[in-house]
Tab-separated table of C-alpha atoms and ligand atoms in Angstrom:
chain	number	residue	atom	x	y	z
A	1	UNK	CA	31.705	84.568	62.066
A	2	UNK	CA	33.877	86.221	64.664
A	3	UNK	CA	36.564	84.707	66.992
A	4	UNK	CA	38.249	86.524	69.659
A	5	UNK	CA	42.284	86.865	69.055
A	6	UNK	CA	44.026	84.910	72.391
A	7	UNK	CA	46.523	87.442	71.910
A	8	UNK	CA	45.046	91.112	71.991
A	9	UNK	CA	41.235	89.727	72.437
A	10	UNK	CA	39.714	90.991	69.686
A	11	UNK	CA	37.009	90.543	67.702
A	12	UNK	CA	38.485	88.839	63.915
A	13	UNK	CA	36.047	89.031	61.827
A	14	UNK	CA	36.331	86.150	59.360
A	15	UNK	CA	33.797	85.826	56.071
A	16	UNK	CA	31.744	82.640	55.180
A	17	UNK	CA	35.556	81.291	53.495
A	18	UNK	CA	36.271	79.997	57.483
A	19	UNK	CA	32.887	78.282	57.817
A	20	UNK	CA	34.387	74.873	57.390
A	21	UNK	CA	38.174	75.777	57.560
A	22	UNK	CA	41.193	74.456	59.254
A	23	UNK	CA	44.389	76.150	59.541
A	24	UNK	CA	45.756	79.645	60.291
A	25	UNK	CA	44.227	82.673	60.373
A	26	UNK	CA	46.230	86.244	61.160
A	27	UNK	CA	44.431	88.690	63.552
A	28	UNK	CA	43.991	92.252	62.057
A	29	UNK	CA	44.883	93.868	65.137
A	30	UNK	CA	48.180	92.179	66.570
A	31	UNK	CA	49.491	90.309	63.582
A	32	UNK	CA	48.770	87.055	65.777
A	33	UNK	CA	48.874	83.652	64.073
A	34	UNK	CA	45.788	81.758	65.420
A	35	UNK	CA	45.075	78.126	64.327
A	36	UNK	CA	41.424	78.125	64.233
A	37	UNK	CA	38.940	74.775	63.274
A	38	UNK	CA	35.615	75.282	62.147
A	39	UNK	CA	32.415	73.348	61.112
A	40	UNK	CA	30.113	74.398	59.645
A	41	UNK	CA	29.725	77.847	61.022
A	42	UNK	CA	30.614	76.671	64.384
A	43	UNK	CA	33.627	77.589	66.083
A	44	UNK	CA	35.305	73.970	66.964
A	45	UNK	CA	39.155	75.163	68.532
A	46	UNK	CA	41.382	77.869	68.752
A	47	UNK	CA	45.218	77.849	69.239
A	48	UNK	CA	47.233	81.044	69.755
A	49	UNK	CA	50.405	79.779	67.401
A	50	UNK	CA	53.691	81.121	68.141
A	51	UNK	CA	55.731	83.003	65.975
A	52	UNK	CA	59.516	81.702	66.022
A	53	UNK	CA	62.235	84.024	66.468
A	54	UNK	CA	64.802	84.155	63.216
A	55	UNK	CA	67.395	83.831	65.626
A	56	UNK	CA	67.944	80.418	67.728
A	57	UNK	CA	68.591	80.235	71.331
A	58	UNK	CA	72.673	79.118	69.833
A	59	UNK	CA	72.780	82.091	67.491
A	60	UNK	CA	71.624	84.541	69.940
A	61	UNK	CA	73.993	83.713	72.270
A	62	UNK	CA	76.692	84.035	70.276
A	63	UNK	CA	75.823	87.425	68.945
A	64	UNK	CA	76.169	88.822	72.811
A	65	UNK	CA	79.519	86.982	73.356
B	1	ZN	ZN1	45.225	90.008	68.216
């Protein structure tokens, strides 16, 4: 089964372990975290999930200052 990335739009190619699978999945191509939900073999959702910064909007600031 294949899903395009909502990042970089490519083609992840996932094996027959994502058939019935909910969770996160990385693309190959641009290190994307997608939260993908399957059933059986059919693509149900697909969620591009951000990736946090270390740093927090407070800490950042404070390392310009
Ligand atoms: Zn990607």
């Amino acid at each position: 089964m294949k899903i395009n990335c909502l990042s970089c739009g490519h083609n992840v190619d996932l094996d027959d372990l994502y058939e019935d699978y909910k969770g996160q999945v990385k693309c190959f191509a641009c290190s994307a975290l997608l939260e993908i939900c399957t059933e059986q073999g059919h693509l149900k959702s697909v969620n591009f999930v951000k990736i946090m910064p270390r740093l927090s909007v407070e800490e950042a600031f404070e390392h310009t200052l």
